[in-house]
CSV table of C-alpha atoms and ligand atoms in Angstrom, one decimal:
chain,number,residue,atom,x,y,z
Y,1,UNK,CA,-7.7,9.4,18.1
Y,2,UNK,CA,-10.8,8.7,16.0
Y,3,UNK,CA,-11.2,10.4,12.8
Y,4,UNK,CA,-14.1,12.4,14.3
Y,5,UNK,CA,-12.2,13.8,16.9
Y,6,UNK,CA,-8.8,14.5,14.6
Y,7,UNK,CA,-11.0,17.3,12.8
Y,8,UNK,CA,-10.1,20.5,13.9
Y,9,UNK,CA,-13.3,22.1,14.3
Y,10,UNK,CA,-15.5,22.0,10.9
Y,11,UNK,CA,-12.3,21.0,9.2
Y,12,UNK,CA,-12.4,17.1,8.2
Y,13,UNK,CA,-9.2,15.2,7.6
Y,14,UNK,CA,-10.0,14.8,3.8
Y,15,UNK,CA,-12.5,16.6,2.0
Y,16,UNK,CA,-13.2,15.2,-1.6
Y,17,UNK,CA,-15.5,18.1,-2.5
Y,18,UNK,CA,-12.6,20.6,-1.8
Y,19,UNK,CA,-9.7,18.3,-2.9
Y,20,UNK,CA,-8.0,19.2,0.4
Y,21,UNK,CA,-6.4,17.3,3.0
Y,22,UNK,CA,-5.4,18.0,6.4
Y,23,UNK,CA,-1.5,18.1,6.9
Y,24,UNK,CA,-1.6,16.4,10.3
Y,25,UNK,CA,-2.4,13.0,8.6
Y,26,UNK,CA,1.3,12.9,7.4
Y,27,UNK,CA,3.0,13.0,11.0
Y,28,UNK,CA,0.4,12.7,13.7
Y,29,UNK,CA,1.5,9.4,15.8
Y,30,UNK,CA,-2.2,9.0,17.3
Y,31,UNK,CA,-3.2,8.6,13.4
Y,32,UNK,CA,-0.5,6.4,12.8
Y,33,UNK,CA,-1.5,4.1,15.3
Y,34,UNK,CA,-5.1,4.3,14.2
Y,35,UNK,CA,-3.6,3.2,10.8
Y,36,UNK,CA,-1.9,0.2,12.2
Y,37,UNK,CA,-5.0,-0.8,13.7
Y,38,UNK,CA,-7.9,-0.2,11.2
Y,39,UNK,CA,-6.0,-0.5,8.3
Y,40,UNK,CA,-2.9,-2.6,8.5
Y,41,UNK,CA,-4.5,-4.8,10.9
Y,42,UNK,CA,-7.4,-5.6,8.4
Y,43,UNK,CA,-6.4,-5.3,4.9
Y,44,UNK,CA,-5.2,-7.8,2.5
Y,45,UNK,CA,-1.5,-7.3,2.1
Y,46,UNK,CA,0.8,-8.3,-0.5
Y,47,UNK,CA,3.7,-10.7,1.1
Y,48,UNK,CA,5.6,-12.3,-1.8
Y,49,UNK,CA,5.6,-14.2,-5.1
Y,50,UNK,CA,5.1,-17.9,-5.0
Y,51,UNK,CA,8.2,-17.9,-7.1
Y,52,UNK,CA,10.4,-16.7,-4.3
Y,53,UNK,CA,9.8,-19.9,-2.1
Y,54,UNK,CA,9.5,-22.7,-4.5
Y,55,UNK,CA,10.8,-25.6,-2.2
Y,56,UNK,CA,9.7,-27.2,0.8
Y,57,UNK,CA,10.8,-25.2,3.9
Y,58,UNK,CA,11.6,-22.0,1.7
Y,59,UNK,CA,10.4,-18.7,3.6
Y,60,UNK,CA,10.3,-15.2,3.0
Y,61,UNK,CA,9.4,-12.7,5.8
Y,62,UNK,CA,7.0,-9.8,5.1
Y,63,UNK,CA,5.7,-7.0,7.1
Y,64,UNK,CA,2.0,-6.6,8.1
Y,65,UNK,CA,1.8,-3.5,9.7
Y,66,UNK,CA,4.2,-4.0,12.9
Y,67,UNK,CA,3.4,-7.8,12.7
Y,68,UNK,CA,6.3,-9.7,10.5
Y,69,UNK,CA,5.2,-13.1,9.1
Y,70,UNK,CA,7.2,-15.9,7.9
Y,71,UNK,CA,5.6,-17.0,4.5
Y,72,UNK,CA,6.7,-20.7,4.1
Y,73,UNK,CA,6.2,-23.5,1.7
Y,74,UNK,CA,4.8,-26.6,3.4
Y,75,UNK,CA,5.4,-30.2,2.6
Y,76,UNK,CA,2.0,-30.5,0.7
Y,77,UNK,CA,3.1,-27.6,-1.7
Y,78,UNK,CA,1.0,-25.1,-0.1
Y,79,UNK,CA,2.0,-22.0,1.7
Y,80,UNK,CA,1.3,-20.6,5.4
Y,81,UNK,CA,2.0,-17.3,6.8
Y,82,UNK,CA,3.4,-17.4,10.4
Y,83,UNK,CA,3.8,-14.8,12.8
Y,84,UNK,CA,7.5,-14.3,13.8
Y,85,UNK,CA,7.1,-14.3,17.3
Y,86,UNK,CA,7.6,-17.1,19.6
Y,87,UNK,CA,4.8,-18.4,22.0
Y,88,UNK,CA,7.1,-18.7,25.0
Y,89,UNK,CA,8.3,-14.7,25.6
Y,90,UNK,CA,7.6,-13.4,22.3
Y,91,UNK,CA,11.3,-13.3,20.7
Y,92,UNK,CA,11.2,-13.4,16.9
Y,93,UNK,CA,12.0,-17.1,16.1
Y,94,UNK,CA,13.6,-16.5,12.7
Y,95,UNK,CA,16.3,-13.7,12.0
Y,96,UNK,CA,16.9,-14.3,8.6
Y,97,UNK,CA,15.0,-12.4,5.9
Y,98,UNK,CA,14.4,-15.3,3.7
Y,99,UNK,CA,16.0,-18.8,3.2
Y,100,UNK,CA,15.2,-22.6,4.0
Y,101,UNK,CA,14.7,-24.2,7.1
Y,102,UNK,CA,13.8,-27.5,8.5
Y,103,UNK,CA,12.5,-25.6,11.6
Y,104,UNK,CA,12.7,-22.5,13.4
Y,105,UNK,CA,14.4,-22.4,16.6
Y,106,UNK,CA,13.9,-19.6,19.1
Y,107,UNK,CA,17.5,-18.3,20.1
Y,108,UNK,CA,16.1,-17.0,23.7
Y,109,UNK,CA,15.3,-20.7,25.5
Y,110,UNK,CA,15.1,-22.9,22.2
Y,111,UNK,CA,11.5,-23.5,21.7
Y,112,UNK,CA,11.3,-25.1,18.2
Y,113,UNK,CA,8.7,-25.2,15.6
Y,114,UNK,CA,8.4,-27.1,12.6
Y,115,UNK,CA,7.7,-25.2,9.0
Y,116,UNK,CA,4.3,-25.3,9.7
Y,117,UNK,CA,4.4,-23.8,12.9
Y,118,UNK,CA,4.1,-26.6,15.2
Y,119,UNK,CA,5.6,-26.5,18.6
Y,120,UNK,CA,8.0,-29.5,18.4
Y,121,UNK,CA,10.5,-28.9,20.9
Y,122,UNK,CA,10.9,-27.5,24.5
Y,123,UNK,CA,13.7,-28.0,26.5
Y,124,UNK,CA,13.0,-29.0,30.2
Y,125,UNK,CA,9.5,-30.2,29.0
Y,126,UNK,CA,9.6,-33.2,31.2
Y,127,UNK,CA,11.9,-32.1,33.9
Y,128,UNK,CA,10.9,-28.4,34.3
Y,129,UNK,CA,7.5,-28.4,32.9
Y,130,UNK,CA,6.2,-31.6,34.3
Y,131,UNK,CA,4.9,-32.2,31.1
Y,132,UNK,CA,2.3,-29.8,32.2
Y,133,UNK,CA,2.6,-27.4,29.1
Y,134,UNK,CA,-0.1,-27.5,26.4
Y,135,UNK,CA,2.1,-27.8,23.4
Y,136,UNK,CA,-0.5,-28.3,20.8
Y,137,UNK,CA,-1.9,-24.7,21.8
Y,138,UNK,CA,1.2,-23.0,21.7
Y,139,UNK,CA,2.6,-23.3,18.0
Y,140,UNK,CA,3.2,-20.1,15.9
Y,141,UNK,CA,0.2,-18.2,15.3
Y,142,UNK,CA,-1.3,-18.1,11.7
Y,143,UNK,CA,-2.6,-15.0,9.7
Y,144,UNK,CA,-6.4,-14.9,9.6
Y,145,UNK,CA,-6.6,-15.7,5.9
Y,146,UNK,CA,-4.1,-16.2,3.0
Y,147,UNK,CA,-4.8,-16.6,-0.7
Y,148,UNK,CA,-2.9,-16.5,-3.6
Y,149,UNK,CA,-3.7,-15.1,-7.0
Y,150,UNK,CA,-1.4,-16.3,-9.9
Y,151,UNK,CA,1.4,-16.6,-7.9
Y,152,UNK,CA,1.0,-13.2,-5.8
Y,153,UNK,CA,0.7,-14.3,-2.1
Y,154,UNK,CA,-1.6,-12.0,0.0
Y,155,UNK,CA,-2.9,-12.2,3.8
Y,156,UNK,CA,-4.9,-10.5,6.0
Y,157,UNK,CA,-5.1,-10.6,9.9
Y,158,UNK,CA,-8.9,-10.2,9.9
Y,159,UNK,CA,-11.0,-13.4,9.9
Y,160,UNK,CA,-13.9,-11.0,8.7
Y,161,UNK,CA,-12.1,-9.6,5.6
Y,162,UNK,CA,-13.8,-10.7,2.0
Y,163,UNK,CA,-12.4,-13.1,0.0
Y,164,UNK,CA,-9.0,-11.5,-1.9
Y,165,UNK,CA,-10.9,-11.5,-5.2
Y,166,UNK,CA,-13.7,-9.5,-3.8
Y,167,UNK,CA,-11.4,-7.4,-2.1
Y,168,UNK,CA,-9.1,-6.6,-5.2
Y,169,UNK,CA,-12.0,-5.9,-7.4
Y,170,UNK,CA,-11.6,-5.2,-11.2
Y,171,UNK,CA,-9.1,-2.5,-10.3
Y,172,UNK,CA,-6.8,-4.8,-8.2
Y,173,UNK,CA,-7.0,-7.6,-10.6
Y,174,UNK,CA,-6.1,-5.4,-13.5
Y,175,UNK,CA,-3.2,-4.1,-11.6
Y,176,UNK,CA,-1.8,-7.8,-11.1
Y,177,UNK,CA,-2.7,-9.0,-14.5
Y,178,UNK,CA,-0.3,-6.3,-15.9
Y,179,UNK,CA,2.5,-8.4,-14.7
Y,180,UNK,CA,0.7,-11.9,-14.7
Y,181,UNK,CA,-0.5,-11.4,-18.1
Y,182,UNK,CA,2.8,-11.7,-19.4
Y,183,UNK,CA,3.0,-15.3,-18.4
Y,184,UNK,CA,4.9,-17.4,-15.9
Y,185,UNK,CA,7.1,-14.9,-13.8
Y,186,UNK,CA,10.0,-15.3,-11.4
Y,187,UNK,CA,11.4,-12.7,-9.1
Y,188,UNK,CA,14.8,-11.4,-9.5
Y,189,UNK,CA,16.8,-12.6,-6.3
Y,190,UNK,CA,17.5,-10.0,-3.9
Y,191,UNK,CA,14.5,-7.5,-2.5
Y,192,UNK,CA,15.5,-4.2,-2.4
Y,193,UNK,CA,14.7,-2.5,0.9
Y,194,UNK,CA,15.6,0.9,2.2
Y,195,UNK,CA,14.3,3.7,4.4
Y,196,UNK,CA,12.9,7.3,3.5
Y,197,UNK,CA,12.3,9.6,6.3
Y,198,UNK,CA,8.6,10.5,5.0
Y,199,UNK,CA,5.0,9.3,5.8
Y,200,UNK,CA,4.2,6.2,3.9
Y,201,UNK,CA,1.2,8.1,2.3
Y,202,UNK,CA,3.4,10.6,0.1
Y,203,UNK,CA,5.1,7.6,-1.2
Y,204,UNK,CA,1.8,6.2,-2.3
Y,205,UNK,CA,0.4,9.5,-3.3
Y,206,UNK,CA,3.5,9.9,-5.7
Y,207,UNK,CA,2.3,6.6,-7.5
Y,208,UNK,CA,-0.4,8.4,-9.3
Y,209,UNK,CA,1.7,12.1,-9.9
Y,210,UNK,CA,2.2,12.3,-13.6
Y,211,UNK,CA,2.6,16.1,-12.9
Y,212,UNK,CA,6.1,15.8,-11.2
Y,213,UNK,CA,8.5,14.0,-13.6
Y,214,UNK,CA,9.2,17.2,-15.8
Y,215,UNK,CA,10.6,19.0,-12.9
Y,216,UNK,CA,11.7,16.2,-10.2
Y,217,UNK,CA,13.2,13.9,-12.5
Y,218,UNK,CA,14.6,16.5,-15.0
Y,219,UNK,CA,18.2,15.6,-14.1
Y,220,UNK,CA,17.6,12.1,-14.4
Y,221,UNK,CA,16.3,12.2,-17.8
Y,222,UNK,CA,19.2,14.5,-18.8
Y,223,UNK,CA,21.8,11.9,-17.7
Y,224,UNK,CA,19.9,9.1,-19.7
Y,225,UNK,CA,20.8,6.7,-16.9
Y,226,UNK,CA,17.2,6.6,-15.7
Y,227,UNK,CA,16.5,5.7,-19.7
Y,228,UNK,CA,16.3,8.1,-22.4
Y,229,UNK,CA,13.6,10.7,-22.5
Y,230,UNK,CA,11.3,8.2,-23.8
Y,231,UNK,CA,11.7,5.5,-21.2
Y,232,UNK,CA,8.9,6.4,-19.3
Y,233,UNK,CA,7.8,9.0,-21.9
Y,234,UNK,CA,4.5,9.6,-23.1
Y,235,UNK,CA,3.8,11.6,-26.2
Y,236,UNK,CA,3.2,14.7,-24.4
Y,237,UNK,CA,5.1,17.7,-24.9
Y,238,UNK,CA,7.0,19.3,-22.1
Y,239,UNK,CA,6.3,23.0,-21.7
Y,240,UNK,CA,9.8,24.7,-22.7
Y,241,UNK,CA,12.2,22.3,-20.9
Y,242,UNK,CA,15.4,22.7,-22.5
Y,243,UNK,CA,18.0,19.7,-22.8
Y,244,UNK,CA,21.8,20.3,-22.6
Y,245,UNK,CA,22.0,21.2,-26.3
Y,246,UNK,CA,19.1,23.6,-26.1
Y,247,UNK,CA,16.8,21.4,-27.7
Y,248,UNK,CA,13.3,20.8,-26.0
Y,249,UNK,CA,13.4,17.4,-24.0
Y,250,UNK,CA,10.5,15.2,-24.2
Y,251,UNK,CA,9.7,14.0,-20.5
Y,252,UNK,CA,7.4,11.4,-18.8
Y,253,UNK,CA,4.3,13.1,-17.5
Y,254,UNK,CA,5.1,16.6,-19.0
Y,255,UNK,CA,2.5,19.2,-19.4
Y,256,UNK,CA,0.1,17.6,-21.5
Y,257,UNK,CA,-0.2,18.9,-25.2
Y,258,UNK,CA,-4.0,19.2,-25.2
Y,259,UNK,CA,-4.9,15.6,-25.8
Y,260,UNK,CA,-7.6,15.2,-23.5
Y,261,UNK,CA,-7.6,11.7,-23.0
Y,262,UNK,CA,-4.0,10.5,-23.0
Y,263,UNK,CA,-4.4,9.4,-19.4
Y,264,UNK,CA,-6.8,6.8,-17.8
Y,265,UNK,CA,-7.8,6.5,-14.2
Y,266,UNK,CA,-9.4,3.8,-12.6
Y,267,UNK,CA,-10.8,4.0,-9.0
Y,268,UNK,CA,-12.7,1.2,-7.1
Y,269,UNK,CA,-14.0,0.1,-3.7
Y,270,UNK,CA,-11.7,0.0,-0.8
Y,271,UNK,CA,-9.4,2.5,-2.2
Y,272,UNK,CA,-7.6,1.0,-5.1
Y,273,UNK,CA,-6.7,2.8,-8.2
Y,274,UNK,CA,-4.8,2.9,-11.3
Y,275,UNK,CA,-3.6,6.2,-13.1
Y,276,UNK,CA,-1.4,6.8,-16.0
Y,277,UNK,CA,-1.0,7.0,-19.8
Y,278,UNK,CA,-2.7,4.9,-22.0
Y,279,UNK,CA,-0.6,2.4,-24.0
Y,280,UNK,CA,-0.8,4.6,-27.2
Y,281,UNK,CA,0.4,7.7,-25.2
Y,282,UNK,CA,3.3,5.7,-23.6
Y,283,UNK,CA,4.6,3.6,-26.0
Y,284,UNK,CA,7.0,0.7,-25.8
Y,285,UNK,CA,9.8,2.5,-24.4
Y,286,UNK,CA,12.2,1.6,-27.2
Y,287,UNK,CA,11.1,-2.3,-26.9
Y,288,UNK,CA,11.6,-2.3,-23.2
Y,289,UNK,CA,7.8,-2.8,-22.4
Y,290,UNK,CA,6.2,-5.6,-23.9
Y,291,UNK,CA,2.4,-4.9,-24.5
Y,292,UNK,CA,1.9,-7.8,-26.8
Y,293,UNK,CA,0.1,-9.9,-24.0
Y,294,UNK,CA,-2.8,-7.5,-24.3
Y,295,UNK,CA,-4.3,-9.0,-27.3
Y,296,UNK,CA,-3.9,-12.5,-26.2
Y,297,UNK,CA,-7.2,-14.7,-25.8
Y,298,UNK,CA,-6.6,-14.7,-21.9
Y,299,UNK,CA,-6.0,-11.1,-21.6
Y,300,UNK,CA,-9.4,-10.6,-23.5
Y,301,UNK,CA,-10.8,-12.9,-21.1
Y,302,UNK,CA,-9.6,-11.4,-17.9
Y,303,UNK,CA,-9.6,-7.6,-18.7
Y,304,UNK,CA,-12.2,-5.2,-20.2
Y,305,UNK,CA,-11.0,-3.3,-23.3
Y,306,UNK,CA,-10.5,0.0,-21.5
Y,307,UNK,CA,-8.2,-2.0,-18.9
Y,308,UNK,CA,-6.1,-3.5,-21.7
Y,309,UNK,CA,-5.3,0.1,-22.8
Y,310,UNK,CA,-3.8,1.5,-19.4
Y,311,UNK,CA,-0.2,1.5,-19.0
Y,312,UNK,CA,-0.9,3.6,-15.7
Y,313,UNK,CA,0.7,2.8,-12.0
Y,314,UNK,CA,-1.3,0.6,-10.0
Y,315,UNK,CA,-2.3,0.7,-6.4
Y,316,UNK,CA,-3.9,-1.9,-4.5
Y,317,UNK,CA,-4.7,-0.2,-1.0
Y,318,UNK,CA,-3.0,0.5,1.1
Y,319,UNK,CA,0.6,0.2,0.0
Y,320,UNK,CA,1.1,-2.2,-3.1
Y,321,UNK,CA,2.3,-0.5,-6.2
Y,322,UNK,CA,2.6,-2.1,-9.5
Y,323,UNK,CA,4.7,-0.5,-12.2
Y,324,UNK,CA,4.9,-2.3,-15.8
Y,325,UNK,CA,7.3,0.3,-16.6
Y,326,UNK,CA,10.2,-1.5,-14.7
Y,327,UNK,CA,8.0,-4.8,-14.0
Y,328,UNK,CA,8.1,-4.1,-10.6
Y,329,UNK,CA,6.2,-4.3,-7.4
Y,330,UNK,CA,7.0,-1.6,-4.5
Y,331,UNK,CA,5.6,-1.7,-1.0
Y,332,UNK,CA,5.5,1.5,1.1
Y,333,UNK,CA,6.0,0.0,4.6
Y,334,UNK,CA,5.3,2.3,7.2
Y,335,UNK,CA,7.9,2.1,10.2
Y,336,UNK,CA,6.7,5.3,11.9
Y,337,UNK,CA,4.8,8.3,11.3
Y,338,UNK,CA,7.6,9.9,9.6
Y,339,UNK,CA,9.6,6.7,8.5
Y,340,UNK,CA,8.9,4.4,5.5
Y,341,UNK,CA,10.6,1.4,4.1
Y,342,UNK,CA,10.5,0.9,0.4
Y,343,UNK,CA,10.6,-2.7,-0.8
Y,344,UNK,CA,11.1,-3.6,-4.4
Y,345,UNK,CA,10.3,-6.9,-6.0
Y,346,UNK,CA,11.2,-7.0,-9.9
Y,347,UNK,CA,9.7,-9.9,-12.2
Y,348,UNK,CA,10.7,-11.2,-15.2
Y,349,UNK,CA,8.9,-13.8,-17.5
Y,350,UNK,CA,10.4,-17.0,-16.5
Y,351,UNK,CA,10.6,-17.9,-20.1
Y,352,UNK,CA,12.5,-14.9,-21.1
Y,353,UNK,CA,15.8,-15.0,-23.0
Y,354,UNK,CA,18.9,-14.0,-20.4
Y,355,UNK,CA,19.6,-10.8,-22.3
Y,356,UNK,CA,15.9,-9.4,-21.7
Y,357,UNK,CA,16.1,-10.6,-18.1
Y,358,UNK,CA,19.2,-8.7,-17.4
Y,359,UNK,CA,17.5,-5.6,-19.7
Y,360,UNK,CA,14.5,-5.8,-17.1
Y,361,UNK,CA,16.5,-6.0,-13.9
Y,362,UNK,CA,19.0,-3.2,-15.0
Y,363,UNK,CA,16.3,-1.0,-16.1
Y,364,UNK,CA,14.6,-1.5,-12.6
Y,365,UNK,CA,17.8,-0.9,-10.6
Y,366,UNK,CA,18.4,2.4,-12.6
Y,367,UNK,CA,15.0,3.8,-12.1
Y,368,UNK,CA,13.9,2.8,-8.4
Y,369,UNK,CA,15.6,1.4,-5.3
Y,370,UNK,CA,18.5,3.0,-3.4
Y,371,UNK,CA,20.5,3.1,-6.6
Y,372,UNK,CA,17.5,4.3,-8.8
Y,373,UNK,CA,17.8,7.9,-9.8
Y,374,UNK,CA,14.0,8.4,-10.0
Y,375,UNK,CA,13.4,7.4,-6.3
Y,376,UNK,CA,16.2,9.3,-5.1
Y,377,UNK,CA,15.0,12.5,-6.3
Y,378,UNK,CA,11.4,11.4,-5.3
Y,379,UNK,CA,12.7,10.7,-1.8
Y,380,UNK,CA,13.8,14.1,-1.1
Y,381,UNK,CA,10.5,15.6,-2.0
Y,382,UNK,CA,8.5,13.2,0.1
Y,383,UNK,CA,10.9,14.0,3.2
Y,384,UNK,CA,10.7,17.7,3.0
Y,385,UNK,CA,7.0,17.6,2.3
Y,386,UNK,CA,6.8,15.2,5.4
Y,387,UNK,CA,8.5,17.9,7.5
Y,388,UNK,CA,6.7,20.6,6.7
Y,389,UNK,CA,3.7,19.1,8.3
Y,390,UNK,CA,5.2,19.5,11.7
Y,391,UNK,CA,5.4,23.5,11.9
Y,392,UNK,CA,2.6,25.1,14.0
Y,393,UNK,CA,1.9,27.4,11.3
Y,394,UNK,CA,2.5,25.2,8.3
Y,395,UNK,CA,0.1,22.3,9.8
Y,396,UNK,CA,-2.6,24.5,9.5
Y,397,UNK,CA,-2.2,24.9,5.6
Y,398,UNK,CA,-4.6,22.3,3.6
Y,399,UNK,CA,-2.6,20.3,1.1
Y,400,UNK,CA,-4.1,20.4,-2.5
Y,401,UNK,CA,-5.4,17.7,-4.7
Y,402,UNK,CA,-7.6,20.1,-6.9
Y,403,UNK,CA,-6.2,19.1,-10.5
Y,404,UNK,CA,-9.2,18.3,-12.8
Y,405,UNK,CA,-11.3,18.4,-9.6
Y,406,UNK,CA,-15.1,17.6,-10.0
Y,407,UNK,CA,-14.3,17.1,-14.0
Y,408,UNK,CA,-13.6,13.9,-14.0
Y,409,UNK,CA,-16.6,11.8,-15.2
Y,410,UNK,CA,-16.5,8.1,-13.8
Y,411,UNK,CA,-17.9,5.6,-16.4
Y,412,UNK,CA,-19.2,2.6,-14.7
Y,413,UNK,CA,-19.1,-0.6,-16.7
Y,414,UNK,CA,-21.2,-2.6,-14.6
Y,415,UNK,CA,-21.6,-5.5,-16.9
Y,416,UNK,CA,-18.4,-6.0,-18.3
Y,417,UNK,CA,-14.7,-6.4,-17.1
Y,418,UNK,CA,-13.5,-2.8,-16.9
Y,419,UNK,CA,-13.3,-1.1,-13.4
Y,420,UNK,CA,-14.8,2.3,-13.2
Y,421,UNK,CA,-12.6,4.4,-15.1
Y,422,UNK,CA,-12.2,8.2,-16.3
Y,423,UNK,CA,-10.5,9.3,-19.5
Y,424,UNK,CA,-8.9,12.7,-19.0
Y,425,UNK,CA,-5.3,14.5,-19.3
Y,426,UNK,CA,-3.0,14.5,-16.1
Y,427,UNK,CA,-4.9,14.9,-12.9
Y,428,UNK,CA,-5.1,14.2,-9.3
Y,429,UNK,CA,-8.0,11.6,-8.9
Y,430,UNK,CA,-6.0,8.6,-8.1
Y,431,UNK,CA,-4.3,10.3,-5.1
Y,432,UNK,CA,-7.6,12.0,-4.2
Y,433,UNK,CA,-9.5,8.6,-4.3
Y,434,UNK,CA,-6.7,7.0,-2.0
Y,435,UNK,CA,-7.3,9.8,0.8
Y,436,UNK,CA,-10.9,9.8,0.3
Y,437,UNK,CA,-11.1,5.8,0.8
Y,438,UNK,CA,-8.1,6.2,3.7
Y,439,UNK,CA,-10.6,8.2,6.0
Y,440,UNK,CA,-13.3,5.5,5.8
Y,441,UNK,CA,-10.7,3.0,6.5
Y,442,UNK,CA,-9.7,5.0,9.7
Y,443,UNK,CA,-13.2,5.3,11.1
Y,444,UNK,CA,-13.1,1.5,11.8
Y,445,UNK,CA,-16.4,0.6,10.2
Y,446,UNK,CA,-17.2,-2.9,9.2
Y,447,UNK,CA,-16.2,-4.6,5.9
Y,448,UNK,CA,-20.1,-4.2,4.1
Y,449,UNK,CA,-20.1,-0.5,5.2
Y,450,UNK,CA,-16.6,0.3,4.2
Y,451,UNK,CA,-17.4,-1.1,0.7
Y,452,UNK,CA,-20.7,1.0,0.5
Y,453,UNK,CA,-18.8,4.3,1.5
Y,454,UNK,CA,-15.7,3.6,-1.0
Y,455,UNK,CA,-18.1,3.1,-3.8
Y,456,UNK,CA,-16.7,4.9,-6.9
Y,457,UNK,CA,-19.0,8.2,-7.2
Y,458,UNK,CA,-20.1,9.4,-10.7
Y,459,UNK,CA,-18.1,12.6,-10.8
Y,460,UNK,CA,-14.5,13.2,-8.8
U,1,FES,S1,11.2,-16.5,24.0
U,1,FES,FE1,11.3,-18.2,22.4
U,1,FES,S2,12.2,-19.9,23.8
U,1,FES,FE2,11.7,-18.4,25.0
U,2,FE2,FE1,8.7,10.1,-9.4
């Protein structure tokens, strides 16, 4: 189904002007197929961090749409990403999610590949194939392009895709710098993975949603197990939300106190966005968040003054979420129109004392992932929202993203390091920008046209 034929008469799938979305984009199987082809078959995607595969032969399996790739450390210290599918009959050549290998032997007929993907063993090559098999042409296939930005490994299946830095733009780079700026990083062993019965775009939409915590996460913050009220807190007041003792609770993302610019939004080409509180509004969550790197000479060289003020949630289109609140990267991996696998990578500064590393890991586990209070609460909403796109009558109701609509004045810092930005209170600009860009990706247009169509406007 093309974007055009997916429209219902005059109704577009996404209206940037009206702030409306056609609900069918959250469960239509034909649209999901188009996403696999035009988005996940082309976009740069985050695979893993270099610290996860430090030694020769170390590997980590990562998803690229429905393809699975083995990200493998090579003999020369470089990194390759190989499609995990045997050249013979297609079986996966590696069943482990991560580990160390000298080679990969397919469990079906025993074809064996070295860590560079070269086919080095074929049972019966002499007697059965009569040496008439083109061994050199039947290695594991590589991704089209792979690049590493400060340890963050990305790849694309599209040879035409622009270089990684061009794709990321200032917004994507700013998001990665929220983590990289802290110094040399390592990933806490054990990537958390679990499935939520929802469309992947609900999970992406929520990255920017600072409107829901005061309701959705009320119980998590009341227990204190997801952190005390100020863990993700901004200095905004909630509207009459009472704690167990009757006193007002301060919750993150609560109804704004009237401060007009305690939130910042960045929007950029290809659909990247950052949205959330400023550093001043967020604070340091009782010392859990280290903002000191923001004033370092390196940060000043890499980031503009507005970007260094942002403590928002960064989304690298389509599915990579960077949150400095728990020092994590999450992938919202689509497994089907109504099924999303959530992955969590937790980062700690390599030189940090053990107690700080433990504190970061514990904070992350209590917030997100299968044991995280916040994500259990979020997941319920996303699952229900996805289900309600299936009703014959319900599907016809447009979904709304109208908060602060057409009031978001975009400042273009064309000479500096800052991405296009908006200063405002809580809003729905980040979500709307994601969907407005998504529809252009789905059109299948070429890269130059995609960049042009997703150039940030002056007002959103
Ligand atoms: S499918 Fe891999 S050896 Fe046959
Ligand atoms: Fe949430």
